[in-house]
């Protein structure tokens, strides 16, 4: 057990989760919202990201009684905002080739929230050739496959070919590691997240890819920390917790913990953080979600909760 990492990871996760809970009303859907969601990234996507972080706190069950209470309350809040799943169901009815209803639903299904009509619809749409042929980035196909796996909706007549899906990604080609850029790095992190279901299945990433990531992850983490891209630095630290033999470096955690604000906010980058509460939430919500997930998974792995 790495006590410094364990302590820092718990501190970071607890503070980030508290911030998300305290400011959750800033993430509420506007009163007139419909399933069409003209600007889904503005509020709808953050609700899903909050639910993801909270669902992992509940799944890992290592943070403590107070953190579990906050996580459940966040899940209840997000679920209520989405009409207890009815908005996701209607959105998929209107836009059957969109994957976001399933991907969002998976965070709730992971934690025991169910919407049976949505599940029946997802079981149908995920089996369609058209839905599987939608032209998206390869790591997005992994996102759909993992969401279906988490929700228990991956048992259709045509199973997802995880090896083939992974080999189609940037990471799956064993690329020249020095050519990674900002957007490619984000895509790479999500390839790992989906293959391992956020560290639930650390062996879900093939051994040769695990070795490749293990070799280059320290370099990539240092690079984005050095240039002040702290949101991406945090995502790379989540990758470390997803590996079969987790990489949870004490120096990385000391650096991450030093960047977190006292109230729990974790800044996106080295730019000044706004004073306006709504702007703070809009700008810093995602990195604070990242901090909550990073802390939760590092805490779990250093405690040995994932074999």
Coordinates of C-alpha atoms in Angstrom, one line a residue:
X1 CA 0.0 0.0 0.0
X2 CA 1.3 3.4 -1.0
X3 CA 0.2 5.5 2.0
X4 CA 1.1 9.0 0.5
X5 CA -0.8 8.2 -2.7
X6 CA -3.7 6.7 -0.8
X7 CA -4.0 9.7 1.5
X8 CA -3.7 12.3 -1.3
X9 CA -6.1 10.4 -3.7
X10 CA -8.7 10.3 -1.0
X11 CA -8.3 14.0 -0.2
X12 CA -8.5 15.0 -3.9
X13 CA -11.5 12.8 -4.6
X14 CA -13.4 13.9 -1.5
X15 CA -12.9 17.6 -2.1
X16 CA -13.8 17.3 -5.8
X17 CA -16.9 15.4 -5.0
X18 CA -18.0 17.9 -2.4
X19 CA -17.5 20.7 -4.9
X20 CA -19.6 18.9 -7.5
X21 CA -22.3 18.3 -4.9
X22 CA -22.3 21.9 -3.6
X23 CA -22.6 23.4 -7.0
X24 CA -24.8 20.8 -8.6
X25 CA -27.7 23.3 -9.3
X26 CA -25.5 25.1 -11.8
X27 CA -25.7 21.9 -13.8
X28 CA -29.5 21.7 -13.8
X29 CA -31.3 21.6 -17.2
X30 CA -33.2 24.7 -18.1
X31 CA -36.9 24.4 -17.3
X32 CA -38.0 24.2 -20.9
X33 CA -35.5 21.5 -21.9
X34 CA -36.7 18.8 -24.2
X35 CA -35.1 15.6 -25.6
X36 CA -33.9 17.6 -28.7
X37 CA -31.3 19.4 -26.6
X38 CA -30.2 22.0 -29.1
X39 CA -26.9 22.5 -27.2
X40 CA -26.3 19.2 -25.5
X41 CA -22.7 19.9 -24.5
X42 CA -23.7 22.9 -22.4
X43 CA -25.7 21.1 -19.7
X44 CA -26.7 17.6 -20.8
X45 CA -23.1 16.3 -21.2
X46 CA -22.0 17.7 -17.8
X47 CA -24.9 15.9 -16.1
X48 CA -23.6 12.7 -17.6
X49 CA -20.0 13.4 -16.5
X50 CA -21.2 14.1 -12.9
X51 CA -23.1 10.9 -13.0
X52 CA -20.1 9.0 -14.2
X53 CA -17.9 10.3 -11.3
X54 CA -20.6 9.6 -8.8
X55 CA -21.2 6.1 -10.2
X56 CA -17.5 5.2 -9.8
X57 CA -17.5 6.4 -6.2
X58 CA -20.5 4.1 -5.5
X59 CA -19.0 1.2 -7.5
X60 CA -15.6 1.3 -5.8
X61 CA -17.0 2.0 -2.3
X62 CA -13.7 2.9 -0.8
X63 CA -14.1 6.7 -0.2
X64 CA -16.1 6.7 3.0
X65 CA -19.7 7.0 4.3
X66 CA -20.0 10.8 3.6
X67 CA -18.6 10.5 0.1
X68 CA -21.0 7.6 -0.7
X69 CA -23.9 9.8 0.5
X70 CA -22.8 12.7 -1.7
X71 CA -22.4 10.4 -4.7
X72 CA -25.9 8.9 -4.2
X73 CA -27.4 12.4 -3.9
X74 CA -25.6 13.5 -7.1
X75 CA -26.9 10.4 -9.0
X76 CA -30.4 11.1 -7.7
X77 CA -30.1 14.7 -8.8
X78 CA -28.9 13.9 -12.3
X79 CA -31.4 11.1 -12.7
X80 CA -34.2 13.4 -11.8
X81 CA -33.0 16.0 -14.2
X82 CA -33.2 13.4 -17.0
X83 CA -36.8 12.5 -16.1
X84 CA -35.6 9.3 -14.5
X85 CA -34.5 8.1 -17.9
X86 CA -37.5 9.3 -19.9
X87 CA -35.6 12.1 -21.6
X88 CA -32.9 9.6 -22.7
X89 CA -35.6 7.3 -24.0
X90 CA -37.3 10.0 -26.0
X91 CA -33.9 11.3 -27.3
X92 CA -33.1 7.8 -28.7
X93 CA -36.5 7.5 -30.2
X94 CA -36.0 10.8 -32.1
X95 CA -32.3 10.2 -32.9
X96 CA -31.8 6.4 -33.1
X97 CA -28.2 6.7 -34.5
X98 CA -27.0 8.8 -31.5
X99 CA -25.0 7.0 -28.9
X100 CA -25.2 9.5 -26.1
X101 CA -28.5 8.2 -24.6
X102 CA -26.9 4.8 -24.0
X103 CA -23.6 6.2 -22.9
X104 CA -25.4 8.5 -20.3
X105 CA -27.7 5.7 -19.2
X106 CA -24.8 3.4 -18.5
X107 CA -23.6 5.6 -15.6
X108 CA -27.0 5.1 -13.9
X109 CA -27.4 1.4 -14.7
X110 CA -24.0 0.9 -13.1
X111 CA -25.5 2.2 -9.9
X112 CA -28.9 0.4 -10.0
X113 CA -31.1 2.9 -11.8
X114 CA -33.1 1.3 -14.6
X115 CA -35.5 2.4 -17.4
X116 CA -36.9 -0.7 -19.0
X117 CA -38.4 0.9 -22.1
X118 CA -35.0 2.5 -22.9
X119 CA -33.3 -0.8 -22.4
X120 CA -35.6 -2.5 -24.9
X121 CA -34.9 0.3 -27.4
X122 CA -31.2 0.2 -26.9
X123 CA -31.2 -3.5 -27.4
X124 CA -32.8 -2.9 -30.8
X125 CA -30.7 0.0 -32.0
X126 CA -27.3 -1.5 -31.0
X127 CA -28.1 -4.5 -33.1
X128 CA -28.7 -2.5 -36.3
X129 CA -26.0 -2.5 -39.0
X130 CA -26.7 1.2 -39.6
X131 CA -26.0 2.1 -35.9
X132 CA -22.8 0.2 -35.9
X133 CA -21.6 1.7 -39.2
X134 CA -22.0 5.3 -38.1
X135 CA -18.8 7.1 -39.0
X136 CA -17.2 8.2 -35.7
X137 CA -13.7 8.1 -34.2
X138 CA -12.7 4.5 -33.3
X139 CA -12.5 5.3 -29.6
X140 CA -16.2 6.3 -29.7
X141 CA -17.1 2.8 -30.9
X142 CA -15.4 1.5 -27.8
X143 CA -17.5 3.9 -25.7
X144 CA -20.7 2.4 -27.1
X145 CA -19.4 -1.1 -26.6
X146 CA -18.5 -0.4 -23.0
X147 CA -21.8 1.4 -22.2
X148 CA -23.7 -1.6 -23.6
X149 CA -21.5 -3.9 -21.4
X150 CA -22.1 -1.8 -18.3
X151 CA -25.9 -1.7 -18.9
X152 CA -26.0 -5.5 -19.6
X153 CA -27.2 -4.8 -23.1
X154 CA -24.3 -6.4 -25.1
X155 CA -25.7 -9.8 -25.4
X156 CA -27.3 -9.3 -28.8
X157 CA -26.9 -11.5 -31.9
X158 CA -23.8 -9.6 -33.0
X159 CA -21.3 -9.3 -30.1
X160 CA -18.8 -6.4 -30.0
X161 CA -15.4 -7.4 -31.2
X162 CA -13.2 -5.7 -28.6
X163 CA -9.9 -6.7 -30.1
X164 CA -10.8 -5.4 -33.5
X165 CA -12.3 -2.2 -32.1
X166 CA -9.2 -1.5 -30.1
X167 CA -6.8 -2.1 -33.0
X168 CA -8.6 0.5 -35.0
X169 CA -7.7 3.3 -32.5
X170 CA -4.6 5.4 -32.5
X171 CA -3.3 3.5 -29.5
X172 CA -4.0 0.2 -31.2
X173 CA -1.5 1.0 -33.9
X174 CA 1.4 1.3 -31.5
X175 CA 2.1 4.8 -32.8
X176 CA 5.2 6.9 -32.5
X177 CA 4.7 8.2 -29.0
X178 CA 6.4 11.5 -29.6
X179 CA 3.8 12.5 -32.2
X180 CA 0.9 12.5 -29.7
X181 CA -1.0 15.8 -29.6
X182 CA -3.6 17.2 -27.3
X183 CA -6.7 15.8 -29.0
X184 CA -5.0 12.4 -29.8
X185 CA -4.0 12.1 -26.1
X186 CA -7.6 12.6 -25.0
X187 CA -8.7 9.9 -27.4
X188 CA -6.0 7.6 -26.2
X189 CA -7.0 8.0 -22.6
X190 CA -10.6 7.1 -23.5
X191 CA -9.5 4.0 -25.4
X192 CA -8.0 2.8 -22.1
X193 CA -11.0 3.9 -20.0
X194 CA -13.5 2.0 -22.2
X195 CA -11.4 -1.1 -22.6
X196 CA -11.0 -1.4 -18.9
X197 CA -14.4 0.0 -17.9
X198 CA -12.6 2.7 -15.8
X199 CA -10.4 0.1 -14.1
X200 CA -13.1 -2.4 -13.3
X201 CA -11.4 -4.8 -15.8
X202 CA -7.7 -3.9 -15.8
X203 CA -6.9 -6.8 -18.0
X204 CA -9.3 -5.4 -20.7
X205 CA -6.4 -3.6 -22.3
X206 CA -4.2 -6.1 -24.2
X207 CA -0.9 -6.9 -22.6
X208 CA 1.2 -5.4 -25.4
X209 CA -0.8 -2.2 -25.3
X210 CA -0.5 -2.1 -21.5
X211 CA 3.3 -2.3 -21.8
X212 CA 3.3 0.5 -24.4
X213 CA 1.2 2.8 -22.3
X214 CA 3.2 1.9 -19.2
X215 CA 6.4 3.0 -21.0
X216 CA 5.2 6.3 -22.2
X217 CA 2.6 7.4 -19.7
X218 CA 5.1 9.0 -17.3
X219 CA 6.5 11.1 -20.2
X220 CA 3.1 12.2 -21.4
X221 CA 2.0 13.1 -17.9
X222 CA 5.1 15.2 -17.3
X223 CA 4.7 17.0 -20.7
X224 CA 1.1 18.1 -20.1
X225 CA 1.8 19.0 -16.5
X226 CA 4.7 21.1 -17.6
X227 CA 2.7 23.2 -20.1
X228 CA -0.2 23.6 -17.6
X229 CA -2.8 21.4 -19.3
X230 CA -4.0 20.0 -16.0
X231 CA -7.3 18.5 -17.1
X232 CA -5.4 16.2 -19.5
X233 CA -2.7 15.5 -16.9
X234 CA -5.5 14.3 -14.6
X235 CA -7.0 12.1 -17.4
X236 CA -3.5 10.5 -17.9
X237 CA -3.4 9.8 -14.2
X238 CA -6.7 8.0 -14.5
X239 CA -5.1 5.9 -17.2
X240 CA -2.4 4.9 -14.7
X241 CA -5.0 3.5 -12.4
X242 CA -6.6 1.5 -15.2
X243 CA -3.5 -0.5 -16.0
X244 CA -3.2 -4.2 -14.9
X245 CA -0.3 -3.1 -12.7
X246 CA -1.4 0.4 -11.7
X247 CA 0.9 3.4 -12.0
X248 CA 0.1 5.8 -9.1
X249 CA 3.2 7.9 -8.7
X250 CA 3.5 9.8 -5.4
X251 CA 5.1 12.9 -7.1
X252 CA 2.2 13.1 -9.6
X253 CA -0.3 13.0 -6.8
X254 CA 1.6 15.6 -4.8
X255 CA 1.5 17.9 -7.9
X256 CA -2.2 17.3 -8.6
X257 CA -3.2 17.8 -5.0
X258 CA -1.2 21.1 -4.9
X259 CA -3.3 22.4 -7.8
X260 CA -6.7 21.8 -6.3
X261 CA -8.5 24.8 -4.7
X262 CA -9.4 24.6 -1.1
X263 CA -13.1 24.3 -2.0
X264 CA -12.4 21.3 -4.1
X265 CA -12.4 22.9 -7.6
X266 CA -9.7 21.5 -9.8
X267 CA -8.6 24.0 -12.5
X268 CA -8.6 23.1 -16.2
X269 CA -5.3 24.8 -17.0
X270 CA -2.9 27.5 -15.9
X271 CA -5.2 30.3 -16.8
X272 CA -6.9 32.3 -14.1
X273 CA -10.1 30.9 -12.7
X274 CA -13.1 33.2 -13.0
X275 CA -14.9 34.6 -9.9
X276 CA -18.4 34.3 -11.2
X277 CA -20.0 31.1 -9.8
X278 CA -21.8 30.1 -13.0
X279 CA -18.6 30.7 -15.1
X280 CA -16.5 28.8 -12.6
X281 CA -18.9 25.8 -12.9
X282 CA -19.0 26.0 -16.7
X283 CA -15.2 26.2 -17.1
X284 CA -14.0 24.0 -14.3
X285 CA -16.7 21.3 -14.0
X286 CA -15.0 18.8 -16.3
X287 CA -11.5 18.9 -14.6
X288 CA -13.1 18.6 -11.2
X289 CA -15.0 15.5 -12.5
X290 CA -11.6 14.2 -13.7
X291 CA -10.1 14.9 -10.2
X292 CA -12.9 13.0 -8.5
X293 CA -12.5 10.0 -10.8
X294 CA -8.7 10.0 -10.6
X295 CA -8.8 10.1 -6.8
X296 CA -11.4 7.5 -6.5
X297 CA -9.7 5.0 -8.8
X298 CA -6.2 5.6 -7.4
X299 CA -7.6 5.1 -3.9
X300 CA -9.2 1.9 -4.9
X301 CA -6.1 0.5 -6.7
X302 CA -3.6 1.5 -4.0
X303 CA -5.9 -0.2 -1.4
X304 CA -5.9 -3.3 -3.6
X305 CA -9.7 -3.2 -4.2
X306 CA -9.0 -4.2 -7.8
X307 CA -7.0 -7.4 -8.2

